[in-house]
Amino acid sequence: MYRIIATTTHIYTCGGYRKVNGNKTSYNVSAFDPNTGSLQNSLTQQDDGDTPACMLRAGVLYVGGHFNVAGPGCTPGHLAPCSTRHHVAEFDPTATTPRPWHPDAHSVHRLLVHHSGTPSARPGEHSTPQGRRPAAAGAIPAP
Protein backbone atom coordinates (compact mmCIF):
# COMPACT_ATOMS: atom_id res chain seq x y z
CA MET A 1 0.00 0.00 0.00
CA TYR A 2 1.23 3.44 -0.90
CA ARG A 3 -1.29 5.63 0.89
CA ILE A 4 -3.64 5.24 3.88
CA ILE A 5 -6.37 7.76 4.70
CA ALA A 6 -8.13 7.41 8.04
CA THR A 7 -11.55 8.85 8.85
CA THR A 8 -13.87 8.05 11.73
CA THR A 9 -15.94 5.72 9.54
CA HIS A 10 -13.46 4.32 6.97
CA ILE A 11 -9.82 3.57 6.36
CA TYR A 12 -9.08 4.09 2.65
CA THR A 13 -6.01 2.57 1.01
CA CYS A 14 -4.41 3.01 -2.38
CA GLY A 15 -1.62 0.89 -3.77
CA GLY A 16 -0.65 -1.92 -6.05
CA TYR A 17 -2.43 -4.97 -4.71
CA ARG A 18 -5.15 -7.48 -5.54
CA LYS A 19 -5.88 -9.25 -2.23
CA VAL A 20 -6.64 -7.92 1.25
CA ASN A 21 -7.67 -9.50 4.55
CA GLY A 22 -5.86 -12.67 3.51
CA ASN A 23 -7.98 -13.76 0.57
CA LYS A 24 -10.53 -11.07 -0.37
CA THR A 25 -10.15 -9.62 -3.87
CA SER A 26 -9.78 -5.86 -3.99
CA TYR A 27 -7.75 -4.10 -6.67
CA ASN A 28 -5.64 -1.08 -5.76
CA VAL A 29 -8.29 1.02 -3.93
CA SER A 30 -10.12 -0.24 -0.83
CA ALA A 31 -12.10 0.83 2.22
CA PHE A 32 -11.85 -0.87 5.60
CA ASP A 33 -13.81 -0.68 8.84
CA PRO A 34 -11.64 1.33 11.27
CA ASN A 35 -12.69 -0.82 14.24
CA THR A 36 -12.45 -4.34 12.80
CA GLY A 37 -10.11 -3.90 9.83
CA SER A 38 -12.51 -5.84 7.62
CA LEU A 39 -12.95 -4.89 3.97
CA GLN A 40 -16.03 -2.74 3.40
CA ASN A 41 -17.91 -3.70 0.27
CA SER A 42 -19.47 -0.24 -0.02
CA LEU A 43 -16.47 1.03 -2.03
CA THR A 44 -16.86 -0.78 -5.36
CA GLN A 45 -14.65 1.60 -7.37
CA GLN A 46 -11.32 0.10 -8.42
CA ASP A 47 -8.86 0.43 -11.30
CA ASP A 48 -6.64 -1.69 -13.49
CA GLY A 49 -3.18 -0.58 -12.29
CA ASP A 50 -1.03 0.54 -9.38
CA THR A 51 -2.50 3.53 -7.57
CA PRO A 52 0.21 5.24 -5.53
CA ALA A 53 -1.68 8.49 -4.96
CA CYS A 54 -5.02 9.17 -3.32
CA MET A 55 -6.62 12.00 -1.43
CA LEU A 56 -9.98 12.50 0.23
CA ARG A 57 -11.58 15.95 -0.21
CA ALA A 58 -15.14 16.82 0.77
CA GLY A 59 -16.21 13.17 0.66
CA VAL A 60 -14.68 12.53 -2.78
CA LEU A 61 -11.74 10.14 -3.19
CA TYR A 62 -9.26 11.31 -5.84
CA VAL A 63 -6.82 8.66 -7.09
CA GLY A 64 -3.81 8.77 -9.38
CA GLY A 65 -1.53 6.13 -10.79
CA HIS A 66 -0.66 3.67 -13.49
CA PHE A 67 -4.15 2.90 -14.77
CA ASN A 68 -6.29 3.51 -17.83
CA VAL A 69 -9.73 2.45 -16.64
CA ALA A 70 -11.65 2.71 -13.37
CA GLY A 71 -15.09 1.91 -12.07
CA PRO A 72 -17.16 -0.56 -10.08
CA GLY A 73 -15.56 -3.99 -10.02
CA CYS A 74 -12.91 -2.86 -12.48
CA THR A 75 -9.93 -5.23 -12.44
CA PRO A 76 -7.12 -6.21 -14.80
CA GLY A 77 -8.66 -8.60 -17.31
CA HIS A 78 -12.26 -7.65 -16.39
CA LEU A 79 -12.75 -4.29 -18.04
CA ALA A 80 -16.42 -4.47 -19.08
CA PRO A 81 -17.76 -2.41 -16.15
CA CYS A 82 -14.96 0.16 -16.42
CA SER A 83 -14.82 3.74 -17.68
CA THR A 84 -11.79 5.30 -19.35
CA ARG A 85 -9.82 7.25 -16.75
CA HIS A 86 -6.20 7.81 -17.79
CA HIS A 87 -4.08 7.97 -14.63
CA VAL A 88 -6.48 10.15 -12.58
CA ALA A 89 -10.01 9.46 -11.37
CA GLU A 90 -12.48 10.66 -8.77
CA PHE A 91 -14.68 8.26 -6.82
CA ASP A 92 -17.73 8.87 -4.70
CA PRO A 93 -17.10 6.22 -2.02
CA THR A 94 -20.86 5.75 -1.58
CA ALA A 95 -21.77 5.36 -5.28
CA THR A 96 -21.37 2.47 -7.68
CA THR A 97 -20.46 4.54 -10.73
CA PRO A 98 -17.41 6.74 -11.32
CA ARG A 99 -17.83 10.49 -11.11
CA PRO A 100 -17.68 12.34 -14.46
CA TRP A 101 -14.39 14.20 -13.82
CA HIS A 102 -11.91 12.93 -16.41
CA PRO A 103 -8.88 15.17 -16.98
CA ASP A 104 -7.17 12.56 -19.20
CA ALA A 105 -3.74 13.04 -17.62
CA HIS A 106 -0.68 12.07 -19.61
CA SER A 107 1.55 11.52 -16.59
CA VAL A 108 1.75 8.75 -14.03
CA HIS A 109 4.41 10.21 -11.72
CA ARG A 110 3.63 12.43 -8.73
CA LEU A 111 0.05 12.77 -9.84
CA LEU A 112 -1.50 14.21 -6.73
CA VAL A 113 0.65 16.60 -4.78
CA HIS A 114 -0.33 19.42 -2.47
CA HIS A 115 1.45 22.63 -3.36
CA SER A 116 2.45 24.72 -0.33
CA GLY A 117 0.56 27.94 0.07
CA THR A 118 -2.33 27.01 -2.20
CA PRO A 119 -5.57 25.47 -0.95
CA SER A 120 -5.72 22.77 -3.62
CA ALA A 121 -4.08 19.61 -4.83
CA ARG A 122 -2.73 19.59 -8.35
CA PRO A 123 -1.45 16.91 -10.65
CA GLY A 124 2.31 17.06 -10.46
CA GLU A 125 4.98 17.27 -13.08
CA HIS A 126 6.71 14.41 -14.79
CA SER A 127 10.04 14.12 -16.52
CA THR A 128 10.48 13.27 -20.17
CA PRO A 129 13.60 13.22 -22.35
CA GLN A 130 12.55 16.75 -23.42
CA GLY A 131 12.43 18.03 -19.82
CA ARG A 132 9.83 18.50 -17.08
CA ARG A 133 6.22 19.00 -18.13
CA PRO A 134 3.10 19.59 -16.04
CA ALA A 135 0.39 16.97 -16.10
CA ALA A 136 -2.64 17.92 -18.19
CA ALA A 137 -5.29 18.19 -15.51
CA GLY A 138 -6.90 20.88 -13.40
CA ALA A 139 -6.60 21.64 -9.73
CA ILE A 140 -8.71 19.86 -7.17
CA PRO A 141 -10.24 22.56 -4.96
CA ALA A 142 -9.89 22.43 -1.20
CA PRO A 143 -13.09 21.83 0.79
CSV table of C-alpha atoms in Angstrom, one decimal:
chain,number,residue,atom,x,y,z
A,1,MET,CA,0.0,0.0,0.0
A,2,TYR,CA,1.2,3.4,-0.9
A,3,ARG,CA,-1.3,5.6,0.9
A,4,ILE,CA,-3.6,5.2,3.9
A,5,ILE,CA,-6.4,7.8,4.7
A,6,ALA,CA,-8.1,7.4,8.0
A,7,THR,CA,-11.5,8.9,8.8
A,8,THR,CA,-13.9,8.1,11.7
A,9,THR,CA,-15.9,5.7,9.5
A,10,HIS,CA,-13.5,4.3,7.0
A,11,ILE,CA,-9.8,3.6,6.4
A,12,TYR,CA,-9.1,4.1,2.6
A,13,THR,CA,-6.0,2.6,1.0
A,14,CYS,CA,-4.4,3.0,-2.4
A,15,GLY,CA,-1.6,0.9,-3.8
A,16,GLY,CA,-0.6,-1.9,-6.1
A,17,TYR,CA,-2.4,-5.0,-4.7
A,18,ARG,CA,-5.2,-7.5,-5.5
A,19,LYS,CA,-5.9,-9.2,-2.2
A,20,VAL,CA,-6.6,-7.9,1.3
A,21,ASN,CA,-7.7,-9.5,4.6
A,22,GLY,CA,-5.9,-12.7,3.5
A,23,ASN,CA,-8.0,-13.8,0.6
A,24,LYS,CA,-10.5,-11.1,-0.4
A,25,THR,CA,-10.1,-9.6,-3.9
A,26,SER,CA,-9.8,-5.9,-4.0
A,27,TYR,CA,-7.8,-4.1,-6.7
A,28,ASN,CA,-5.6,-1.1,-5.8
A,29,VAL,CA,-8.3,1.0,-3.9
A,30,SER,CA,-10.1,-0.2,-0.8
A,31,ALA,CA,-12.1,0.8,2.2
A,32,PHE,CA,-11.9,-0.9,5.6
A,33,ASP,CA,-13.8,-0.7,8.8
A,34,PRO,CA,-11.6,1.3,11.3
A,35,ASN,CA,-12.7,-0.8,14.2
A,36,THR,CA,-12.4,-4.3,12.8
A,37,GLY,CA,-10.1,-3.9,9.8
A,38,SER,CA,-12.5,-5.8,7.6
A,39,LEU,CA,-12.9,-4.9,4.0
A,40,GLN,CA,-16.0,-2.7,3.4
A,41,ASN,CA,-17.9,-3.7,0.3
A,42,SER,CA,-19.5,-0.2,0.0
A,43,LEU,CA,-16.5,1.0,-2.0
A,44,THR,CA,-16.9,-0.8,-5.4
A,45,GLN,CA,-14.6,1.6,-7.4
A,46,GLN,CA,-11.3,0.1,-8.4
A,47,ASP,CA,-8.9,0.4,-11.3
A,48,ASP,CA,-6.6,-1.7,-13.5
A,49,GLY,CA,-3.2,-0.6,-12.3
A,50,ASP,CA,-1.0,0.5,-9.4
A,51,THR,CA,-2.5,3.5,-7.6
A,52,PRO,CA,0.2,5.2,-5.5
A,53,ALA,CA,-1.7,8.5,-5.0
A,54,CYS,CA,-5.0,9.2,-3.3
A,55,MET,CA,-6.6,12.0,-1.4
A,56,LEU,CA,-10.0,12.5,0.2
A,57,ARG,CA,-11.6,15.9,-0.2
A,58,ALA,CA,-15.1,16.8,0.8
A,59,GLY,CA,-16.2,13.2,0.7
A,60,VAL,CA,-14.7,12.5,-2.8
A,61,LEU,CA,-11.7,10.1,-3.2
A,62,TYR,CA,-9.3,11.3,-5.8
A,63,VAL,CA,-6.8,8.7,-7.1
A,64,GLY,CA,-3.8,8.8,-9.4
A,65,GLY,CA,-1.5,6.1,-10.8
A,66,HIS,CA,-0.7,3.7,-13.5
A,67,PHE,CA,-4.2,2.9,-14.8
A,68,ASN,CA,-6.3,3.5,-17.8
A,69,VAL,CA,-9.7,2.5,-16.6
A,70,ALA,CA,-11.7,2.7,-13.4
A,71,GLY,CA,-15.1,1.9,-12.1
A,72,PRO,CA,-17.2,-0.6,-10.1
A,73,GLY,CA,-15.6,-4.0,-10.0
A,74,CYS,CA,-12.9,-2.9,-12.5
A,75,THR,CA,-9.9,-5.2,-12.4
A,76,PRO,CA,-7.1,-6.2,-14.8
A,77,GLY,CA,-8.7,-8.6,-17.3
A,78,HIS,CA,-12.3,-7.7,-16.4
A,79,LEU,CA,-12.8,-4.3,-18.0
A,80,ALA,CA,-16.4,-4.5,-19.1
A,81,PRO,CA,-17.8,-2.4,-16.1
A,82,CYS,CA,-15.0,0.2,-16.4
A,83,SER,CA,-14.8,3.7,-17.7
A,84,THR,CA,-11.8,5.3,-19.3
A,85,ARG,CA,-9.8,7.3,-16.8
A,86,HIS,CA,-6.2,7.8,-17.8
A,87,HIS,CA,-4.1,8.0,-14.6
A,88,VAL,CA,-6.5,10.1,-12.6
A,89,ALA,CA,-10.0,9.5,-11.4
A,90,GLU,CA,-12.5,10.7,-8.8
A,91,PHE,CA,-14.7,8.3,-6.8
A,92,ASP,CA,-17.7,8.9,-4.7
A,93,PRO,CA,-17.1,6.2,-2.0
A,94,THR,CA,-20.9,5.7,-1.6
A,95,ALA,CA,-21.8,5.4,-5.3
A,96,THR,CA,-21.4,2.5,-7.7
A,97,THR,CA,-20.5,4.5,-10.7
A,98,PRO,CA,-17.4,6.7,-11.3
A,99,ARG,CA,-17.8,10.5,-11.1
A,100,PRO,CA,-17.7,12.3,-14.5
A,101,TRP,CA,-14.4,14.2,-13.8
A,102,HIS,CA,-11.9,12.9,-16.4
A,103,PRO,CA,-8.9,15.2,-17.0
A,104,ASP,CA,-7.2,12.6,-19.2
A,105,ALA,CA,-3.7,13.0,-17.6
A,106,HIS,CA,-0.7,12.1,-19.6
A,107,SER,CA,1.6,11.5,-16.6
A,108,VAL,CA,1.8,8.8,-14.0
A,109,HIS,CA,4.4,10.2,-11.7
A,110,ARG,CA,3.6,12.4,-8.7
A,111,LEU,CA,0.0,12.8,-9.8
A,112,LEU,CA,-1.5,14.2,-6.7
A,113,VAL,CA,0.7,16.6,-4.8
A,114,HIS,CA,-0.3,19.4,-2.5
A,115,HIS,CA,1.5,22.6,-3.4
A,116,SER,CA,2.5,24.7,-0.3
A,117,GLY,CA,0.6,27.9,0.1
A,118,THR,CA,-2.3,27.0,-2.2
A,119,PRO,CA,-5.6,25.5,-1.0
A,120,SER,CA,-5.7,22.8,-3.6
A,121,ALA,CA,-4.1,19.6,-4.8
A,122,ARG,CA,-2.7,19.6,-8.4
A,123,PRO,CA,-1.5,16.9,-10.6
A,124,GLY,CA,2.3,17.1,-10.5
A,125,GLU,CA,5.0,17.3,-13.1
A,126,HIS,CA,6.7,14.4,-14.8
A,127,SER,CA,10.0,14.1,-16.5
A,128,THR,CA,10.5,13.3,-20.2
A,129,PRO,CA,13.6,13.2,-22.4
A,130,GLN,CA,12.5,16.7,-23.4
A,131,GLY,CA,12.4,18.0,-19.8
A,132,ARG,CA,9.8,18.5,-17.1
A,133,ARG,CA,6.2,19.0,-18.1
A,134,PRO,CA,3.1,19.6,-16.0
A,135,ALA,CA,0.4,17.0,-16.1
A,136,ALA,CA,-2.6,17.9,-18.2
A,137,ALA,CA,-5.3,18.2,-15.5
A,138,GLY,CA,-6.9,20.9,-13.4
A,139,ALA,CA,-6.6,21.6,-9.7
A,140,ILE,CA,-8.7,19.9,-7.2
A,141,PRO,CA,-10.2,22.6,-5.0
A,142,ALA,CA,-9.9,22.4,-1.2
A,143,PRO,CA,-13.1,21.8,0.8
